[in-house]
């Protein structure tokens, strides 16, 4: 079982839809991450939140909009996506963003398909 | 900047045989090194990590890895493969002050044959 919970597990959306991915952790971690993973590839960092503030945006298109309502929750709002955005979206957390020796705790991801 | 290279995108081992997955890193400062495993339709799970303490690191599920600075390597081994070890394995590196930016290798797919 993972301590980082992601919902939904699967999502199919059209290119004109608006949807949101949710992530929740109750480990008291203060850094939360969004990763995108294409099939047979390693995860790619999208966003990092540290103490509920966006600290890293890896030049992600504006059709992806992250939000951190509180220290336990992380959302990723999706709008006007393209078929190439279909991927596994992973949420992760660490005690603090500056803890480079702390491993990432991953959720099981949301499998997104854009039609 | 730091990086990792995983040698072999696909490894096939017989059940009961040695599992050896190779990872070489590049870093101008002391690295922190990690091995993660990803089972189908799941997220990544930490197997073990090296953070400058003991060079031989033991992890979960019988895996271990040895940090060799002279060879810039952090290879993952398991003496006897089990069918449940079939998964994708990722080596990753970070350094102090990298602010959460973990660099992953390309991954190695392990297949275990009976």
XYZ file of C-alpha atoms in Angstrom:
229
model
C 0.000 0.000 0.000
C 1.166 3.484 -0.811
C 0.966 6.416 1.606
C 0.340 8.799 -1.279
C -3.154 8.429 -2.694
C -4.052 9.516 -6.200
C -7.512 9.744 -7.740
C -8.837 8.799 -10.167
C -6.824 5.730 -11.177
C -7.924 6.070 -14.791
C -9.240 9.061 -16.708
C -10.370 9.402 -20.308
C -11.038 12.914 -21.504
C -11.672 14.729 -24.743
C -9.541 17.596 -25.923
C -12.176 20.143 -24.921
C -12.801 18.787 -21.433
C -11.676 20.162 -18.095
C -10.693 17.647 -15.461
C -8.599 17.474 -12.311
C -6.210 14.954 -10.824
C -5.963 14.735 -7.057
C -3.196 13.660 -4.722
C -3.225 13.343 -0.948
C -0.604 12.433 1.638
C -0.765 12.358 5.434
C 2.893 11.837 6.239
C 3.437 15.475 7.173
C 5.606 16.000 4.105
C 6.008 19.609 3.024
C 7.185 19.064 -0.557
C 4.936 17.585 -3.217
C 5.671 16.803 -6.855
C 3.926 16.068 -10.132
C 5.652 13.782 -12.613
C 4.612 12.669 -16.084
C 5.611 9.209 -17.276
C 5.258 7.931 -20.823
C 5.324 4.196 -21.503
C 8.741 2.577 -21.099
C 10.286 5.910 -20.014
C 11.422 7.322 -16.666
C 9.271 9.892 -14.880
C 9.720 13.514 -15.939
C 9.386 16.264 -13.356
C 6.602 18.766 -14.016
C 6.054 20.792 -10.835
C 7.324 21.024 -7.270
C 5.488 22.611 -4.364
C 7.321 23.473 -1.194
C 5.289 24.588 1.818
C 2.269 25.039 -0.458
C 4.126 27.403 -2.777
C 5.102 26.550 -6.339
C 8.887 26.403 -6.413
C 9.656 24.591 -9.666
C 7.809 24.616 -12.990
C 9.710 22.651 -15.603
C 8.381 24.733 -18.508
C 5.120 22.828 -18.530
C 2.424 24.046 -20.980
C -0.269 26.207 -19.423
C -2.938 23.604 -20.186
C -1.598 21.946 -17.018
C -2.345 24.016 -13.915
C -1.179 22.811 -10.490
C -2.714 23.793 -7.180
C -1.745 23.055 -3.586
C -4.730 23.927 -1.338
C -2.958 22.757 1.821
C 0.033 20.757 2.948
C -1.713 17.414 2.381
C -3.347 17.998 -0.989
C -2.070 18.552 -4.497
C -4.219 18.976 -7.581
C -3.444 19.099 -11.272
C -6.070 20.860 -13.354
C -6.260 19.835 -16.997
C -7.764 21.829 -19.844
C -7.605 21.570 -23.623
C -5.152 18.686 -23.569
C -3.642 17.058 -26.627
C -3.471 13.326 -27.408
C 0.288 13.411 -26.755
C -0.497 14.333 -23.134
C -1.745 10.793 -22.591
C 0.515 9.305 -19.917
C 0.737 8.118 -16.334
C 0.724 11.104 -13.980
C 2.508 10.446 -10.733
C 2.357 12.404 -7.518
C 5.173 12.186 -4.986
C 6.214 13.757 -1.702
C 9.282 14.260 0.481
C 9.663 15.688 3.980
C 11.106 18.888 2.566
C 12.205 20.018 -0.888
C 15.746 20.683 0.201
C 16.173 17.134 1.523
C 18.107 15.812 -1.470
C 18.925 12.595 0.374
C 15.272 11.829 1.114
C 13.592 9.407 -1.280
C 10.441 10.327 -3.137
C 7.269 8.640 -1.916
C 5.144 7.964 -4.995
C 1.461 7.362 -5.451
C 0.226 4.751 -7.912
C -0.592 7.367 -10.493
C -3.482 8.362 -12.719
C -3.522 6.788 -16.172
C -4.726 9.586 -18.466
C -5.966 9.042 -22.001
C -6.795 12.060 -24.149
C -9.066 11.314 -27.097
C 24.906 18.581 -13.519
C 24.432 15.019 -12.385
C 23.201 12.104 -14.494
C 22.882 8.327 -14.473
C 23.270 5.716 -17.182
C 21.662 2.315 -16.911
C 23.338 -0.304 -19.045
C 20.811 -2.567 -20.676
C 17.204 -1.596 -21.235
C 16.087 -5.206 -20.951
C 17.433 -8.048 -18.803
C 16.177 -11.617 -18.788
C 17.084 -13.902 -15.883
C 16.099 -17.403 -14.867
C 14.268 -17.949 -11.623
C 16.888 -18.576 -8.935
C 19.703 -16.928 -10.880
C 21.643 -13.804 -9.963
C 20.059 -10.482 -10.850
C 22.567 -7.755 -11.804
C 21.423 -4.338 -12.968
C 24.082 -1.803 -13.861
C 24.029 1.903 -13.067
C 26.814 4.435 -13.585
C 26.534 7.998 -12.386
C 28.129 11.300 -13.224
C 28.389 14.009 -10.604
C 30.930 16.682 -9.715
C 29.904 16.564 -6.043
C 29.095 13.654 -3.722
C 25.897 12.047 -4.966
C 22.884 10.537 -3.333
C 21.857 7.428 -5.252
C 18.591 5.549 -5.330
C 17.113 2.433 -6.892
C 13.368 2.346 -7.502
C 11.171 -0.480 -8.770
C 7.956 -0.054 -10.723
C 5.502 -2.904 -11.088
C 2.883 -2.759 -13.857
C 0.205 -0.135 -13.300
C 1.848 1.131 -10.130
C 3.999 4.010 -8.997
C 7.670 3.806 -8.136
C 8.737 2.153 -4.887
C 12.084 2.753 -3.218
C 14.313 -0.331 -3.114
C 17.330 1.254 -1.443
C 19.379 4.430 -1.213
C 22.996 5.495 -0.741
C 23.570 8.687 1.237
C 27.310 8.552 2.019
C 27.155 6.139 4.943
C 27.981 2.475 4.257
C 29.010 1.740 0.674
C 27.137 -1.579 0.658
C 23.463 -0.817 0.979
C 20.804 -3.395 1.681
C 17.263 -2.812 0.574
C 13.903 -4.466 0.482
C 13.046 -7.791 -1.179
C 16.610 -9.106 -0.871
C 18.225 -6.472 -3.093
C 21.498 -4.732 -2.361
C 23.777 -2.276 -4.119
C 27.375 -1.243 -3.712
C 28.613 2.307 -4.182
C 32.005 2.333 -5.910
C 33.380 5.827 -6.224
C 36.402 4.750 -8.280
C 34.097 3.210 -10.874
C 31.276 5.769 -10.455
C 28.915 2.834 -10.195
C 25.961 1.777 -8.082
C 24.982 -1.640 -9.423
C 21.949 -3.468 -8.030
C 22.091 -7.189 -7.253
C 19.943 -9.964 -5.874
C 21.428 -13.438 -5.376
C 18.353 -15.394 -6.445
C 15.643 -14.054 -8.749
C 12.003 -14.658 -7.990
C 9.127 -14.438 -10.419
C 7.814 -11.459 -8.457
C 10.980 -9.491 -9.337
C 9.692 -8.940 -12.863
C 9.352 -5.171 -13.106
C 10.982 -1.967 -14.349
C 13.945 -0.739 -12.327
C 15.179 2.849 -12.246
C 18.452 4.200 -10.908
C 18.363 7.850 -9.836
C 20.777 10.489 -8.542
C 20.508 13.737 -6.677
C 22.980 16.036 -4.957
C 22.797 18.513 -2.121
C 20.954 21.695 -3.035
C 19.380 20.100 -6.094
C 15.985 21.115 -4.685
C 14.114 17.923 -5.332
C 15.367 17.428 -8.868
C 16.031 13.733 -9.074
C 17.693 12.542 -12.284
C 16.426 9.140 -13.385
C 18.125 6.639 -15.625
C 16.270 5.275 -18.645
C 15.208 2.163 -16.761
C 15.814 -1.572 -17.089
C 12.998 -4.023 -17.698
C 13.573 -7.309 -15.864
C 11.933 -10.474 -17.121
C 12.137 -13.634 -14.991
C 11.755 -16.973 -16.741
C 10.813 -20.212 -14.979
